[in-house]
Short mmCIF file of C-alpha atoms in Angstrom, two decimals:
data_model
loop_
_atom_site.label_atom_id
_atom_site.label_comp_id
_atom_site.label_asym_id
_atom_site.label_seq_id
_atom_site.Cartn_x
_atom_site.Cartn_y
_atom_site.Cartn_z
CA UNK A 1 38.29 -11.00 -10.47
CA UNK A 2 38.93 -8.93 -13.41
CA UNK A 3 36.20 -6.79 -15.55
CA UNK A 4 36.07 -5.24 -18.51
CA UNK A 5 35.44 -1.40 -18.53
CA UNK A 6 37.37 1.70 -19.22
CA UNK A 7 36.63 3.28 -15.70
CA UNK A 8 33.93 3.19 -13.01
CA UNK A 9 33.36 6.35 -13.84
CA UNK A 10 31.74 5.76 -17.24
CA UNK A 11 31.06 2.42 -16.89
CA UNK A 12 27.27 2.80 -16.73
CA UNK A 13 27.45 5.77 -19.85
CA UNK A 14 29.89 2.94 -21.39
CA UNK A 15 27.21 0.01 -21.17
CA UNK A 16 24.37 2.56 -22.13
CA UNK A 17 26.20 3.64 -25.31
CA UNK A 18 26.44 0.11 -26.30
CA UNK A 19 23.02 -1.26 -25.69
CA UNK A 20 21.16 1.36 -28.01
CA UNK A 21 23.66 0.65 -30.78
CA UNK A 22 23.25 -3.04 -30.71
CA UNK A 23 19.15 -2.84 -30.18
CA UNK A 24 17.47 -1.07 -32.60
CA UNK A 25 14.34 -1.50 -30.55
CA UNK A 26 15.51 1.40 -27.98
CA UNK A 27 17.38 4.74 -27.78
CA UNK A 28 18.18 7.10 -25.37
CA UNK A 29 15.87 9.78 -24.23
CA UNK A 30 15.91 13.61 -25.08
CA UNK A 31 15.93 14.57 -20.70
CA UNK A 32 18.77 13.19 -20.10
CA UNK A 33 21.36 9.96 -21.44
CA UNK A 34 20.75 7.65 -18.40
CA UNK A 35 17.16 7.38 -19.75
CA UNK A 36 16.25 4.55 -22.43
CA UNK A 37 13.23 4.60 -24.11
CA UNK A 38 11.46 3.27 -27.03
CA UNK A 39 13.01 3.99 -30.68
CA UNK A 40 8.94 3.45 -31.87
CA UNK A 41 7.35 5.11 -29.02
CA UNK A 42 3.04 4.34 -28.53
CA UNK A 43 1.20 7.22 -28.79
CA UNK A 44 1.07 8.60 -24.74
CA UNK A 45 -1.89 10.68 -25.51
CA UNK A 46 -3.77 7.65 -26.14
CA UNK A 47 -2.25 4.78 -24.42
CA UNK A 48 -1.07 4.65 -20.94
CA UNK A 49 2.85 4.19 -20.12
CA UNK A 50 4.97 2.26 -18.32
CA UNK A 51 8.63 3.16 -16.32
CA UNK A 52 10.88 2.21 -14.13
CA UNK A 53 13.47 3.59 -12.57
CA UNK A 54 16.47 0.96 -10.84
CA UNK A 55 20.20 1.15 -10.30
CA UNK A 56 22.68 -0.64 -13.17
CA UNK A 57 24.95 -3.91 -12.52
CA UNK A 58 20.93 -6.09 -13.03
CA UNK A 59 21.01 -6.01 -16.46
CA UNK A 60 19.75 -7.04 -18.61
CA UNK A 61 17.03 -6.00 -16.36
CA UNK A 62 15.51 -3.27 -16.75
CA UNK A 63 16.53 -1.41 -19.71
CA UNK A 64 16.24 -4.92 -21.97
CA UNK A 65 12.74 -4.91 -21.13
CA UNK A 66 12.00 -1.53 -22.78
CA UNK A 67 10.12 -2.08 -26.55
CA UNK A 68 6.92 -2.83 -27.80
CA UNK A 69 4.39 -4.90 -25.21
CA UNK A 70 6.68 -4.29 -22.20
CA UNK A 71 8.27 -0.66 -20.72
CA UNK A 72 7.98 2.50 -22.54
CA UNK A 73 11.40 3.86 -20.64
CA UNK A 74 13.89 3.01 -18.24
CA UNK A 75 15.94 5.27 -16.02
CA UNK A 76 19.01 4.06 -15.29
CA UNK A 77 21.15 4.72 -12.00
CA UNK A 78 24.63 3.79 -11.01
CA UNK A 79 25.56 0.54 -9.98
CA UNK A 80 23.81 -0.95 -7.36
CA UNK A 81 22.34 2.73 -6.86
CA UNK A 82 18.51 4.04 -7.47
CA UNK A 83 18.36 7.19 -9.92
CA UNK A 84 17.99 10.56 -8.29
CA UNK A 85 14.22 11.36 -8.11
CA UNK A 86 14.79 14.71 -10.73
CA UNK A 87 16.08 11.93 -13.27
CA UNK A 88 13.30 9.94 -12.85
CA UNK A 89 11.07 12.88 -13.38
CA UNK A 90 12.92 13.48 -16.20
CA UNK A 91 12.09 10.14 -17.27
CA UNK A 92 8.25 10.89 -16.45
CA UNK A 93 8.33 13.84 -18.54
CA UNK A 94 9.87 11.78 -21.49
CA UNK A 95 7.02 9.54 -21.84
CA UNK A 96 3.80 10.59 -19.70
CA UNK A 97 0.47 11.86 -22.10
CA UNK A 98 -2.55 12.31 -21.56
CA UNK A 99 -3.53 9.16 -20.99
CA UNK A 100 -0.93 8.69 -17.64
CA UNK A 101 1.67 6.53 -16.70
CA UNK A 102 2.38 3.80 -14.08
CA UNK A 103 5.87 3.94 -12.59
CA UNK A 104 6.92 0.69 -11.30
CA UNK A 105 8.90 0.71 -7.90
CA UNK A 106 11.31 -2.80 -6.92
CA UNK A 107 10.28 -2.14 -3.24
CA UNK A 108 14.48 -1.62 -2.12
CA UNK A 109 14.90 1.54 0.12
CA UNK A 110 16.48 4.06 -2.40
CA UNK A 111 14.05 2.99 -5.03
CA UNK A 112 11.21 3.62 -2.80
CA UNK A 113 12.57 6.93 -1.49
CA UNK A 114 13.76 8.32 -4.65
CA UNK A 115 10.40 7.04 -6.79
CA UNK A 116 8.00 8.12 -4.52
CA UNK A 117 9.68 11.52 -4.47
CA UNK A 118 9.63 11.97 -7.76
CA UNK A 119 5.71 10.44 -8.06
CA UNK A 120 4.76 13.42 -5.74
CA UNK A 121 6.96 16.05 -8.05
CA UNK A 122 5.58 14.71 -11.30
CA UNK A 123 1.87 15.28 -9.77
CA UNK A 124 2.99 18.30 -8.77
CA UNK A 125 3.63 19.36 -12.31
CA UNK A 126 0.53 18.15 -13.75
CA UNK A 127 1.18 14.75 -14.76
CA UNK A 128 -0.93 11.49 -14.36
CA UNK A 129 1.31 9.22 -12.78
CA UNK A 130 0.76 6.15 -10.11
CA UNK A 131 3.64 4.25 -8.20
CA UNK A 132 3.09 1.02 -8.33
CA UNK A 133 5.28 -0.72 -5.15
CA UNK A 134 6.46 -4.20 -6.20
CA UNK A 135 7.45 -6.62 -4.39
CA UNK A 136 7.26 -10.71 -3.85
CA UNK A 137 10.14 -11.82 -1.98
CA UNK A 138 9.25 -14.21 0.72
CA UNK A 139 12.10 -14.50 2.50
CA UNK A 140 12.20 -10.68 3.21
CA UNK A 141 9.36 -10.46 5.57
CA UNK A 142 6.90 -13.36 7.33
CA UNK A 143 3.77 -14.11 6.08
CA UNK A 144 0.93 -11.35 7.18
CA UNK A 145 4.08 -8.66 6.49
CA UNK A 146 3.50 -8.69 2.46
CA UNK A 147 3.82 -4.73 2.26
CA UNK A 148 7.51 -4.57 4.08
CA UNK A 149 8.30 -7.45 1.51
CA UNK A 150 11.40 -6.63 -1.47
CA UNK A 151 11.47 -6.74 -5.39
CA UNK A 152 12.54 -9.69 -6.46
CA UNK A 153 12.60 -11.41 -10.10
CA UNK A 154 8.93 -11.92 -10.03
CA UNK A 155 8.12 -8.70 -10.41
CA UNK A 156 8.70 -9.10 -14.11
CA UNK A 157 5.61 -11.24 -14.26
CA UNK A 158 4.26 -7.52 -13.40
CA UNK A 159 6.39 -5.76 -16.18
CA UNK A 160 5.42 -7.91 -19.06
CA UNK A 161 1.51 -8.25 -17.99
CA UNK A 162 1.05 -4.48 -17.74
CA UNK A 163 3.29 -3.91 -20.35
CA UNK A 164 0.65 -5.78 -22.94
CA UNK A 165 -2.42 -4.64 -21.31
CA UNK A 166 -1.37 -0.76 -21.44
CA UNK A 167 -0.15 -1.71 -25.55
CA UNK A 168 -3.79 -2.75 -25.90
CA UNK A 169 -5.10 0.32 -24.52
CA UNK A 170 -6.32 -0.59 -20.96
CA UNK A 171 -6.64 3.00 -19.05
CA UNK A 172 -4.63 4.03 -16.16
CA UNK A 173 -6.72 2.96 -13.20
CA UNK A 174 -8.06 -0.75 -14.46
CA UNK A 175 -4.23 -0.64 -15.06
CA UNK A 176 -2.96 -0.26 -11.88
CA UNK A 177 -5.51 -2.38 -10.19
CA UNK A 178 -4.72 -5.35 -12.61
CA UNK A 179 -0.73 -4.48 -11.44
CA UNK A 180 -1.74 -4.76 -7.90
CA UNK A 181 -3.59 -8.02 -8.53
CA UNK A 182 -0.64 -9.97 -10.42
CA UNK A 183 1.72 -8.22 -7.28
CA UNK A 184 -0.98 -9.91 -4.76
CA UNK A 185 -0.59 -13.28 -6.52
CA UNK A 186 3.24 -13.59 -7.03
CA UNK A 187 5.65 -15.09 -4.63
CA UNK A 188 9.38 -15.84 -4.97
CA UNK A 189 12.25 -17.21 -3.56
CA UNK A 190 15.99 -17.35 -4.05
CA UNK A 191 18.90 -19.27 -3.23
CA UNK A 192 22.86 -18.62 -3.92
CA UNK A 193 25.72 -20.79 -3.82
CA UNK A 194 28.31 -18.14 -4.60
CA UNK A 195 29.02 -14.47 -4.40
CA UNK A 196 28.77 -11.67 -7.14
CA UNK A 197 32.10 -9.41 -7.36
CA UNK A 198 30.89 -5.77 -7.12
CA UNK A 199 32.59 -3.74 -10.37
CA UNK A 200 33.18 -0.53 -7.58
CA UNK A 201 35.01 -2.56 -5.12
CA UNK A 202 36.48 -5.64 -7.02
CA UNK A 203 35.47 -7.57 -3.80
CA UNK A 204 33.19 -10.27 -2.99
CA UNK A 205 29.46 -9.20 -2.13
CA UNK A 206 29.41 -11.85 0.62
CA UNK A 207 31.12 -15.07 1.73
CA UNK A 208 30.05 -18.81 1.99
CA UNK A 209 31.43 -22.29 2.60
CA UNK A 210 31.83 -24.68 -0.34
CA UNK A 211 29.25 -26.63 1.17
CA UNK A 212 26.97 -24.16 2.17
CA UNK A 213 24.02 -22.78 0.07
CA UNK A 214 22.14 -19.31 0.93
CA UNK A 215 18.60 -19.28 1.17
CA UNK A 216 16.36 -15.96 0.85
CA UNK A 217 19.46 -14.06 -1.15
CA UNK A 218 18.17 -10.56 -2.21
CA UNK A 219 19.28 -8.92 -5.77
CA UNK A 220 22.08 -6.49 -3.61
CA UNK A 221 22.90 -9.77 -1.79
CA UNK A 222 20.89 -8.90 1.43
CA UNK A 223 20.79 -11.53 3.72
CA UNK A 224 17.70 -14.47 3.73
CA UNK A 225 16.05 -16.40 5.63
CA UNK A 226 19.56 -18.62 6.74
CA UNK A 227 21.64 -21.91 5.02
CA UNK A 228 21.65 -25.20 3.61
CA UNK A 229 23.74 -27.70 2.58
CA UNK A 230 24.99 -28.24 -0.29
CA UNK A 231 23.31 -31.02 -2.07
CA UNK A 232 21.04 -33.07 -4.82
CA UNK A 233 19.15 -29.65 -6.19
CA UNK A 234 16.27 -31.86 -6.60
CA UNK A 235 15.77 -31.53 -2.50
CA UNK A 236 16.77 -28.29 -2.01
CA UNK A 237 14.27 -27.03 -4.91
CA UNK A 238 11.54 -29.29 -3.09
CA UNK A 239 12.13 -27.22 0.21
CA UNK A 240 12.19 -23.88 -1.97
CA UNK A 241 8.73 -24.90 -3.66
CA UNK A 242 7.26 -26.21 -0.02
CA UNK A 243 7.99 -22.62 1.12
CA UNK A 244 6.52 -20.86 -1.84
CA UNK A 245 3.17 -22.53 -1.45
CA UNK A 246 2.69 -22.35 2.19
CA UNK A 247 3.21 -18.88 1.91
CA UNK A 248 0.65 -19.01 -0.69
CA UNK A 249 -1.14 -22.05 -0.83
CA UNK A 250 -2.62 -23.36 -4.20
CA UNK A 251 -5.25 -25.58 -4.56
CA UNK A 252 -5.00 -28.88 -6.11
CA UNK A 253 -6.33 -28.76 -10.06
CA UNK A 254 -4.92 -24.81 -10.39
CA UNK A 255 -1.93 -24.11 -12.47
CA UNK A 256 0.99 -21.53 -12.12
CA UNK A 257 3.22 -19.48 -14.13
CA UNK A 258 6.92 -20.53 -13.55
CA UNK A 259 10.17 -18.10 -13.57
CA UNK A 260 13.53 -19.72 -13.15
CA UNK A 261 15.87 -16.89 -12.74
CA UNK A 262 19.66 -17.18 -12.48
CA UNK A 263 21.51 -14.82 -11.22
CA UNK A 264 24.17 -14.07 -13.01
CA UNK A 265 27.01 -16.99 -12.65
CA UNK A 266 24.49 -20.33 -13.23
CA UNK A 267 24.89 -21.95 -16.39
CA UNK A 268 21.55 -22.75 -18.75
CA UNK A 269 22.01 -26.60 -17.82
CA UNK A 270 21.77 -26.14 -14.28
CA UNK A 271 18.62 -23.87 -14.65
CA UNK A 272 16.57 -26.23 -16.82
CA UNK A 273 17.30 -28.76 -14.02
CA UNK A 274 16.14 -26.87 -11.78
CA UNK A 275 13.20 -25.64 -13.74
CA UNK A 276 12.43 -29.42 -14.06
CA UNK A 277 13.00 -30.08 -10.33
CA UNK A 278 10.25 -27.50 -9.77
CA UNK A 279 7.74 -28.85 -12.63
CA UNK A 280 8.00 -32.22 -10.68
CA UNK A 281 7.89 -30.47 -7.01
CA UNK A 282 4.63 -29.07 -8.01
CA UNK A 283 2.76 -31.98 -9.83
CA UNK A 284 3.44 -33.88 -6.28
CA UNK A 285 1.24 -31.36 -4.70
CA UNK A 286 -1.19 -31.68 -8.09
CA UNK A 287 -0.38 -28.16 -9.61
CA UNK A 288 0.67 -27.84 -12.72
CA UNK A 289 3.29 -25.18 -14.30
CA UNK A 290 2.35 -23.33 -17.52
CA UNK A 291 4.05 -21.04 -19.67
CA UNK A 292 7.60 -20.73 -18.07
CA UNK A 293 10.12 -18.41 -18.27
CA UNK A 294 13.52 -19.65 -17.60
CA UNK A 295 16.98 -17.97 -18.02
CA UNK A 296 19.27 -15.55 -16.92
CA UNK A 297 17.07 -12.18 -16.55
CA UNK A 298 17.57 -10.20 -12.97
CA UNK A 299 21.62 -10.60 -12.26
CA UNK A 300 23.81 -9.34 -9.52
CA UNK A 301 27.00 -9.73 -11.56
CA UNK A 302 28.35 -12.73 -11.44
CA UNK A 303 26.49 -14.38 -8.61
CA UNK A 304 26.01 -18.30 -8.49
CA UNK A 305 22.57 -19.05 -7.47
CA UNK A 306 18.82 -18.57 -8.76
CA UNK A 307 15.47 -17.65 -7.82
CA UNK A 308 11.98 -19.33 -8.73
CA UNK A 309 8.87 -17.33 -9.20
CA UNK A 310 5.44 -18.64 -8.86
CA UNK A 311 2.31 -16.55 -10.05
CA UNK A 312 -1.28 -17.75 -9.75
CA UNK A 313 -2.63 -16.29 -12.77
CA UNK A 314 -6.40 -15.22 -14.24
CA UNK A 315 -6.95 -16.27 -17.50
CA UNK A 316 -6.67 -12.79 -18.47
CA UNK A 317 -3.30 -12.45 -16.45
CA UNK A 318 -2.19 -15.41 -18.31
CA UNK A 319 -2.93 -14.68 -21.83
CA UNK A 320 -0.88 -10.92 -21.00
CA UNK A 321 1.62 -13.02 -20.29
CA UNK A 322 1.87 -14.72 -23.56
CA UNK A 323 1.32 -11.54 -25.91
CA UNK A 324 3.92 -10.91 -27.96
CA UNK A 325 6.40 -8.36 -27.23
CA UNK A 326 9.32 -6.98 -28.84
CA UNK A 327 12.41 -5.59 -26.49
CA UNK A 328 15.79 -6.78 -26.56
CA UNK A 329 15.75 -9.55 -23.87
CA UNK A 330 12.40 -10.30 -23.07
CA UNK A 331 11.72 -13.84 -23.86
CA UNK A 332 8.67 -15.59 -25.98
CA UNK A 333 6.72 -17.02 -23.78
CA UNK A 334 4.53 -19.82 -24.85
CA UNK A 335 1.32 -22.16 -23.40
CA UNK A 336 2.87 -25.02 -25.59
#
């Protein structure tokens, strides 16, 4: 398949060059170019920030997440590749104060190694930071295993909750705890129906029958929980939701936040169906969705497929999750 760059070499420089010239809500940092930041940054001394560090090819996750309500800065790695822990101090450095910051870690082995590296030589130097370890994928670890679990698309439920409570000046630790608590109630699960080309190799990421549908698909394309056929989404999204709530049952009356992700190659029409497909799956089991966010947010190139996200929110948790925000792609999210 062919892309559209100059050379892998500056691909990721290429992109980053682009994106602060078309947003005016972001710009690149002073440490280094692979860091995006805020063009009206809060004031760090008094507010606590938010970063995250995560290789390119996702977009427009992270770095169209980074504005007022959500991230202060994003540090941006090669494709498919976590930044270097120095460069995420460097990113640390850009937009720590006084009053701390959170990193944010997709729980994926380089990310973990390389954030919680630089966590330890950021604390070294004197500044306030906690790594917060995200993850929500179901499909990467049984039930009971939640810690050994990967980032998935509903961590952004975490992004954009934090994201308003630090821009209304909730301190570091009630912070963190409030992170781990949206974490503790999110679950997702994906499914693909057809391969991402990776921009390094020019090859498919994995292979699949026509009539053959992966289940569990991680963001890299890491291997799930096994197949399906190809089908009526209406049953496979059924089976998806089933899953989702045993692993985390809610009771009947409750409500839950809804993200319909696609990954990269799934048109709008096919995720509103399957948004709807998961509205209905969930009223048969007497829970109802509220606020959803549906679109095409956490990508892995081209991939056919899509995730859904489920979180059980507070009233608190839910209200963060309606603030307004102002970043390039985040979306408005509404109670209707």
């Amino acid at each position: 398949m062919k892309k559209l760059f100059n050379s892998q070499e500056a691909m990721v420089d290429d992109m980053i060059d682009g994106f602060v010239a078309a947003f005016p809500q972001v710009m690149r940092g002073e440490n280094d170019k692979r860091i995006v930041v805020r063009s009206r940054p809060k004031d760090k001394d008094g507010k606590v920030t938010l970063l995250i560090g995560n290789g390119s090819g996702h977009e427009p996750i992270a770095m169209g997440f980074v504005g007022e309500g959500l991230l202060d800065a994003n540090v941006v790695g090669d494709v498919f590749a976590a930044p270097s822990a120095d460069l995420i101090l460097d990113g640390i450095a850009e937009v720590c104060g006084a009053a701390g910051s959170i990193l944010l870690i997709s729980q994926h082995s380089g990310d973990v190694i390389n954030g919680g590296a630089a966590a330890m030589l950021a604390e070294e130097a004197g500044y306030a930071v906690k790594p917060l370890y995200m993850y929500d994928d179901i499909s990467s670890a049984p039930k009971g295993e939640e810690t050994e679990r990967r980032g998935a698309p509903g961590t952004m439920f975490i992004y954009k909750i934090l994201g308003a409570a630090a821009e209304e000046g909730m301190a570091l630790e009630p912070l963190f705890e409030l992170g781990e608590a949206v974490r503790d109630n999110t679950r997702t699960l994906a499914a693909a129906v057809s391969p991402g080309i990776s921009p390094l190799t020019g090859k498919t990421m994995f292979s699949l029958p026509d009539d053959e549908i992966y289940l569990g698909m991680g963001v890299h394309g890491e291997p799930g929980i096994g197949k399906a056929k190809y089908g009526p989404v209406s049953g496979l999204v059924a089976t998806m939701v089933d899953a989702l709530l045993e692993d985390r049952p809610v009771p009947a009356g409750e409500q839950v936040a809804v993200i319909v992700n696609g990954m990269g190659g799934t048109t709008m029409m096919e995720l509103l169906t399957v948004f709807r497909e998961t509205e209905k799956a969930l009223a048969t089991r007497h829970v109802t969705s509220v606020a959803p966010m549906v679109g095409t947010y956490v990508t892995t190139q081209e991939m056919g497929g899509f995730s859904i996200s489920l979180l059980t929110p507070t009233a608190e948790m839910l209200r963060l999750w309606c603030a307004p925000s102002n970043t390039p792609h985040f979306p408005v999210i509404a109670l209707g």
